[in-house]
Amino acid sequence: MELGVGAIVDGKVTGITKFGAFVALPEGKSGLVHISEIAYSYVNEVSDHLHEGQEVKVKIIGIDQAKRINLSIKQVEPPPQRAPRQGGGPRQGGGGGRPPRQGGGAQRPMGFVHQAPKEPTDFEDRLKQFMQSSDSKLSELRYIEKKGGNRRGGGRR
């Protein structure tokens, strides 16, 4: 069985860290479920949701150039339905928010915004995406510093 992006496989949690969990996969491989990919709700402590030895179903969401496998538990299931907003449906021009647009021309109905399906749709998703990207970049920088790499160039002082 070829492990590729989009595949859903069974695995076993082999390690818990503050930033996620390592999962053993078929064919002797392993991958990481980042803390942001454990549940649709906020995850403060990985150990509140997972424990070592636990069997989990994971989706492969990425394989980087170093052949590290990024996994998701939450993407195996569809997202939960969101509760409707307080106060009913879309806003109708009154009370708070932006004033209605002035001028002629066709206007889109309030509350409808066309977005590409892969883009984050709300603040929480955008924040999770930013935090995951930020964590990844910081990890790479720490790795480079640990290896003795110097990105600033120049010689010895």
PDB file of C-alpha atoms in Angstrom:
ATOM      1  CA  MET A   1       0.000   0.000   0.000  1.00  0.00           C
ATOM      2  CA  GLU A   2       1.466   3.317  -1.067  1.00  0.00           C
ATOM      3  CA  LEU A   3       1.204   6.046   1.586  1.00  0.00           C
ATOM      4  CA  GLY A   4       0.241   9.202  -0.280  1.00  0.00           C
ATOM      5  CA  VAL A   5      -1.361  12.541   0.483  1.00  0.00           C
ATOM      6  CA  GLY A   6      -5.102  12.120   0.987  1.00  0.00           C
ATOM      7  CA  ALA A   7      -4.889   8.496   2.148  1.00  0.00           C
ATOM      8  CA  ILE A   8      -6.718   7.547   5.334  1.00  0.00           C
ATOM      9  CA  VAL A   9      -4.905   4.856   7.333  1.00  0.00           C
ATOM     10  CA  ASP A  10      -4.960   3.249  10.763  1.00  0.00           C
ATOM     11  CA  GLY A  11      -2.126   4.032  13.128  1.00  0.00           C
ATOM     12  CA  LYS A  12      -1.044   3.843  16.750  1.00  0.00           C
ATOM     13  CA  VAL A  13       0.065   6.763  18.915  1.00  0.00           C
ATOM     14  CA  THR A  14       3.692   6.184  19.891  1.00  0.00           C
ATOM     15  CA  GLY A  15       4.584   9.480  21.531  1.00  0.00           C
ATOM     16  CA  ILE A  16       2.997  12.636  22.924  1.00  0.00           C
ATOM     17  CA  THR A  17       4.672  16.069  22.843  1.00  0.00           C
ATOM     18  CA  LYS A  18       3.445  19.553  23.664  1.00  0.00           C
ATOM     19  CA  PHE A  19       3.026  20.295  19.946  1.00  0.00           C
ATOM     20  CA  GLY A  20       1.395  17.058  18.792  1.00  0.00           C
ATOM     21  CA  ALA A  21       1.576  13.280  18.694  1.00  0.00           C
ATOM     22  CA  PHE A  22       3.713  10.799  16.778  1.00  0.00           C
ATOM     23  CA  VAL A  23       1.813   7.978  15.106  1.00  0.00           C
ATOM     24  CA  ALA A  24       3.175   4.651  13.808  1.00  0.00           C
ATOM     25  CA  LEU A  25       1.858   3.928  10.297  1.00  0.00           C
ATOM     26  CA  PRO A  26       1.845   0.849   8.049  1.00  0.00           C
ATOM     27  CA  GLU A  27       5.096  -0.147   6.310  1.00  0.00           C
ATOM     28  CA  GLY A  28       7.159   0.807   9.388  1.00  0.00           C
ATOM     29  CA  LYS A  29       6.700   4.536   8.799  1.00  0.00           C
ATOM     30  CA  SER A  30       5.630   7.206  11.267  1.00  0.00           C
ATOM     31  CA  GLY A  31       4.172  10.680  11.105  1.00  0.00           C
ATOM     32  CA  LEU A  32       3.206  13.656  13.240  1.00  0.00           C
ATOM     33  CA  VAL A  33      -0.273  14.893  14.071  1.00  0.00           C
ATOM     34  CA  HIS A  34       0.215  18.584  14.875  1.00  0.00           C
ATOM     35  CA  ILE A  35      -1.811  19.849  17.853  1.00  0.00           C
ATOM     36  CA  SER A  36      -3.955  21.919  15.450  1.00  0.00           C
ATOM     37  CA  GLU A  37      -4.956  18.739  13.557  1.00  0.00           C
ATOM     38  CA  ILE A  38      -6.167  16.705  16.560  1.00  0.00           C
ATOM     39  CA  ALA A  39      -9.686  18.097  16.971  1.00  0.00           C
ATOM     40  CA  TYR A  40     -11.972  20.777  15.592  1.00  0.00           C
ATOM     41  CA  SER A  41     -12.201  22.262  19.093  1.00  0.00           C
ATOM     42  CA  TYR A  42      -9.323  24.059  20.829  1.00  0.00           C
ATOM     43  CA  VAL A  43      -6.671  21.637  22.107  1.00  0.00           C
ATOM     44  CA  ASN A  44      -4.684  22.947  25.056  1.00  0.00           C
ATOM     45  CA  GLU A  45      -3.078  19.660  26.105  1.00  0.00           C
ATOM     46  CA  VAL A  46      -2.495  16.838  23.615  1.00  0.00           C
ATOM     47  CA  SER A  47      -2.766  14.308  26.463  1.00  0.00           C
ATOM     48  CA  ASP A  48      -6.387  15.409  27.060  1.00  0.00           C
ATOM     49  CA  HIS A  49      -7.286  13.919  23.654  1.00  0.00           C
ATOM     50  CA  LEU A  50      -4.730  11.160  22.977  1.00  0.00           C
ATOM     51  CA  HIS A  51      -2.613   8.660  24.890  1.00  0.00           C
ATOM     52  CA  GLU A  52       0.271   6.375  23.927  1.00  0.00           C
ATOM     53  CA  GLY A  53      -0.849   3.068  22.467  1.00  0.00           C
ATOM     54  CA  GLN A  54      -4.184   4.468  21.291  1.00  0.00           C
ATOM     55  CA  GLU A  55      -5.376   3.259  17.868  1.00  0.00           C
ATOM     56  CA  VAL A  56      -6.331   6.198  15.617  1.00  0.00           C
ATOM     57  CA  LYS A  57      -7.517   6.757  12.061  1.00  0.00           C
ATOM     58  CA  VAL A  58      -5.439   9.470  10.384  1.00  0.00           C
ATOM     59  CA  LYS A  59      -5.391  11.275   7.048  1.00  0.00           C
ATOM     60  CA  ILE A  60      -2.062  12.003   5.381  1.00  0.00           C
ATOM     61  CA  ILE A  61      -2.164  15.746   4.689  1.00  0.00           C
ATOM     62  CA  GLY A  62       1.417  16.286   3.592  1.00  0.00           C
ATOM     63  CA  ILE A  63       4.814  14.784   2.944  1.00  0.00           C
ATOM     64  CA  ASP A  64       7.665  17.274   2.928  1.00  0.00           C
ATOM     65  CA  GLN A  65      11.000  17.149   1.084  1.00  0.00           C
ATOM     66  CA  ALA A  66      12.641  15.365   4.018  1.00  0.00           C
ATOM     67  CA  LYS A  67       9.932  12.639   3.708  1.00  0.00           C
ATOM     68  CA  ARG A  68       8.325  13.667   7.022  1.00  0.00           C
ATOM     69  CA  ILE A  69       4.648  12.731   7.048  1.00  0.00           C
ATOM     70  CA  ASN A  70       2.101  15.257   8.341  1.00  0.00           C
ATOM     71  CA  LEU A  71      -1.128  13.736   9.620  1.00  0.00           C
ATOM     72  CA  SER A  72      -4.594  14.872  10.676  1.00  0.00           C
ATOM     73  CA  ILE A  73      -7.100  13.157  12.929  1.00  0.00           C
ATOM     74  CA  LYS A  74      -9.781  15.816  12.603  1.00  0.00           C
ATOM     75  CA  GLN A  75      -9.878  15.704   8.787  1.00  0.00           C
ATOM     76  CA  VAL A  76     -10.961  12.050   8.856  1.00  0.00           C
ATOM     77  CA  GLU A  77     -14.425  13.186   9.988  1.00  0.00           C
ATOM     78  CA  PRO A  78     -16.489  16.059   8.567  1.00  0.00           C
ATOM     79  CA  PRO A  79     -16.448  19.241  10.677  1.00  0.00           C
ATOM     80  CA  PRO A  80     -19.225  19.617  13.256  1.00  0.00           C
ATOM     81  CA  GLN A  81     -22.138  21.876  12.406  1.00  0.00           C
ATOM     82  CA  ARG A  82     -21.728  25.390  13.771  1.00  0.00           C
ATOM     83  CA  ALA A  83     -24.389  26.862  15.995  1.00  0.00           C
ATOM     84  CA  PRO A  84     -26.371  29.695  14.377  1.00  0.00           C
ATOM     85  CA  ARG A  85     -25.348  33.241  15.282  1.00  0.00           C
ATOM     86  CA  GLN A  86     -27.085  35.105  18.056  1.00  0.00           C
ATOM     87  CA  GLY A  87     -29.797  37.382  16.715  1.00  0.00           C
ATOM     88  CA  GLY A  88     -30.796  35.321  13.668  1.00  0.00           C
ATOM     89  CA  GLY A  89     -29.628  35.438  10.085  1.00  0.00           C
ATOM     90  CA  PRO A  90     -27.477  37.878   8.100  1.00  0.00           C
ATOM     91  CA  ARG A  91     -27.243  41.480   9.245  1.00  0.00           C
ATOM     92  CA  GLN A  92     -29.598  43.931   7.599  1.00  0.00           C
ATOM     93  CA  GLY A  93     -27.936  47.341   7.613  1.00  0.00           C
ATOM     94  CA  GLY A  94     -28.911  48.381  11.158  1.00  0.00           C
ATOM     95  CA  GLY A  95     -26.923  48.398  14.409  1.00  0.00           C
ATOM     96  CA  GLY A  96     -23.152  48.169  14.276  1.00  0.00           C
ATOM     97  CA  GLY A  97     -20.868  46.838  11.617  1.00  0.00           C
ATOM     98  CA  ARG A  98     -20.244  48.605   8.340  1.00  0.00           C
ATOM     99  CA  PRO A  99     -22.650  51.147   6.955  1.00  0.00           C
ATOM    100  CA  PRO A 100     -24.429  50.031   3.772  1.00  0.00           C
ATOM    101  CA  ARG A 101     -22.609  50.818   0.511  1.00  0.00           C
ATOM    102  CA  GLN A 102     -23.681  53.887  -1.335  1.00  0.00           C
ATOM    103  CA  GLY A 103     -23.982  54.328  -5.088  1.00  0.00           C
ATOM    104  CA  GLY A 104     -25.542  52.467  -7.967  1.00  0.00           C
ATOM    105  CA  GLY A 105     -24.704  49.187  -9.560  1.00  0.00           C
ATOM    106  CA  ALA A 106     -25.460  45.615  -8.643  1.00  0.00           C
ATOM    107  CA  GLN A 107     -24.740  44.626  -5.073  1.00  0.00           C
ATOM    108  CA  ARG A 108     -24.178  41.169  -3.632  1.00  0.00           C
ATOM    109  CA  PRO A 109     -26.642  40.088  -0.972  1.00  0.00           C
ATOM    110  CA  MET A 110     -25.332  40.630   2.549  1.00  0.00           C
ATOM    111  CA  GLY A 111     -23.717  37.568   4.066  1.00  0.00           C
ATOM    112  CA  PHE A 112     -22.656  35.986   0.766  1.00  0.00           C
ATOM    113  CA  VAL A 113     -18.952  35.959  -0.015  1.00  0.00           C
ATOM    114  CA  HIS A 114     -17.517  33.598  -2.608  1.00  0.00           C
ATOM    115  CA  GLN A 115     -14.288  31.961  -1.441  1.00  0.00           C
ATOM    116  CA  ALA A 116     -12.160  29.139  -2.752  1.00  0.00           C
ATOM    117  CA  PRO A 117     -12.976  25.946  -0.827  1.00  0.00           C
ATOM    118  CA  LYS A 118      -9.398  25.327   0.453  1.00  0.00           C
ATOM    119  CA  GLU A 119      -8.978  28.796   1.997  1.00  0.00           C
ATOM    120  CA  PRO A 120      -9.712  29.200   5.737  1.00  0.00           C
ATOM    121  CA  THR A 121     -13.255  30.479   6.188  1.00  0.00           C
ATOM    122  CA  ASP A 122     -13.191  31.959   9.661  1.00  0.00           C
ATOM    123  CA  PHE A 123     -10.824  33.558  12.128  1.00  0.00           C
ATOM    124  CA  GLU A 124     -10.170  30.332  14.039  1.00  0.00           C
ATOM    125  CA  ASP A 125      -9.139  28.468  10.878  1.00  0.00           C
ATOM    126  CA  ARG A 126      -6.912  31.336   9.753  1.00  0.00           C
ATOM    127  CA  LEU A 127      -5.313  31.523  13.207  1.00  0.00           C
ATOM    128  CA  LYS A 128      -4.676  27.759  13.262  1.00  0.00           C
ATOM    129  CA  GLN A 129      -3.111  27.957   9.800  1.00  0.00           C
ATOM    130  CA  PHE A 130      -0.897  30.854  10.888  1.00  0.00           C
ATOM    131  CA  MET A 131       0.164  29.113  14.119  1.00  0.00           C
ATOM    132  CA  GLN A 132       0.976  25.877  12.282  1.00  0.00           C
ATOM    133  CA  SER A 133       3.052  27.757   9.712  1.00  0.00           C
ATOM    134  CA  SER A 134       4.773  29.761  12.432  1.00  0.00           C
ATOM    135  CA  ASP A 135       5.584  26.637  14.489  1.00  0.00           C
ATOM    136  CA  SER A 136       7.015  24.954  11.416  1.00  0.00           C
ATOM    137  CA  LYS A 137       9.235  27.926  10.568  1.00  0.00           C
ATOM    138  CA  LEU A 138      10.456  28.230  14.159  1.00  0.00           C
ATOM    139  CA  SER A 139      11.279  24.519  14.254  1.00  0.00           C
ATOM    140  CA  GLU A 140      13.316  24.852  11.060  1.00  0.00           C
ATOM    141  CA  LEU A 141      15.213  27.860  12.434  1.00  0.00           C
ATOM    142  CA  ARG A 142      15.979  26.052  15.695  1.00  0.00           C
ATOM    143  CA  TYR A 143      17.205  23.043  13.724  1.00  0.00           C
ATOM    144  CA  ILE A 144      19.502  25.239  11.608  1.00  0.00           C
ATOM    145  CA  GLU A 145      20.868  26.972  14.720  1.00  0.00           C
ATOM    146  CA  LYS A 146      21.464  23.606  16.417  1.00  0.00           C
ATOM    147  CA  LYS A 147      23.384  22.351  13.384  1.00  0.00           C
ATOM    148  CA  GLY A 148      25.610  25.429  13.544  1.00  0.00           C
ATOM    149  CA  GLY A 149      24.273  27.088  10.411  1.00  0.00           C
ATOM    150  CA  ASN A 150      24.659  30.837  10.121  1.00  0.00           C
ATOM    151  CA  ARG A 151      22.183  32.558   7.828  1.00  0.00           C
ATOM    152  CA  ARG A 152      23.741  35.984   8.233  1.00  0.00           C
ATOM    153  CA  GLY A 153      26.771  35.161   6.153  1.00  0.00           C
ATOM    154  CA  GLY A 154      30.150  36.746   6.729  1.00  0.00           C
ATOM    155  CA  GLY A 155      33.186  35.226   8.325  1.00  0.00           C
ATOM    156  CA  ARG A 156      34.315  34.675  11.873  1.00  0.00           C
ATOM    157  CA  ARG A 157      34.572  37.550  14.259  1.00  0.00           C
TER     158      ARG A 157
END
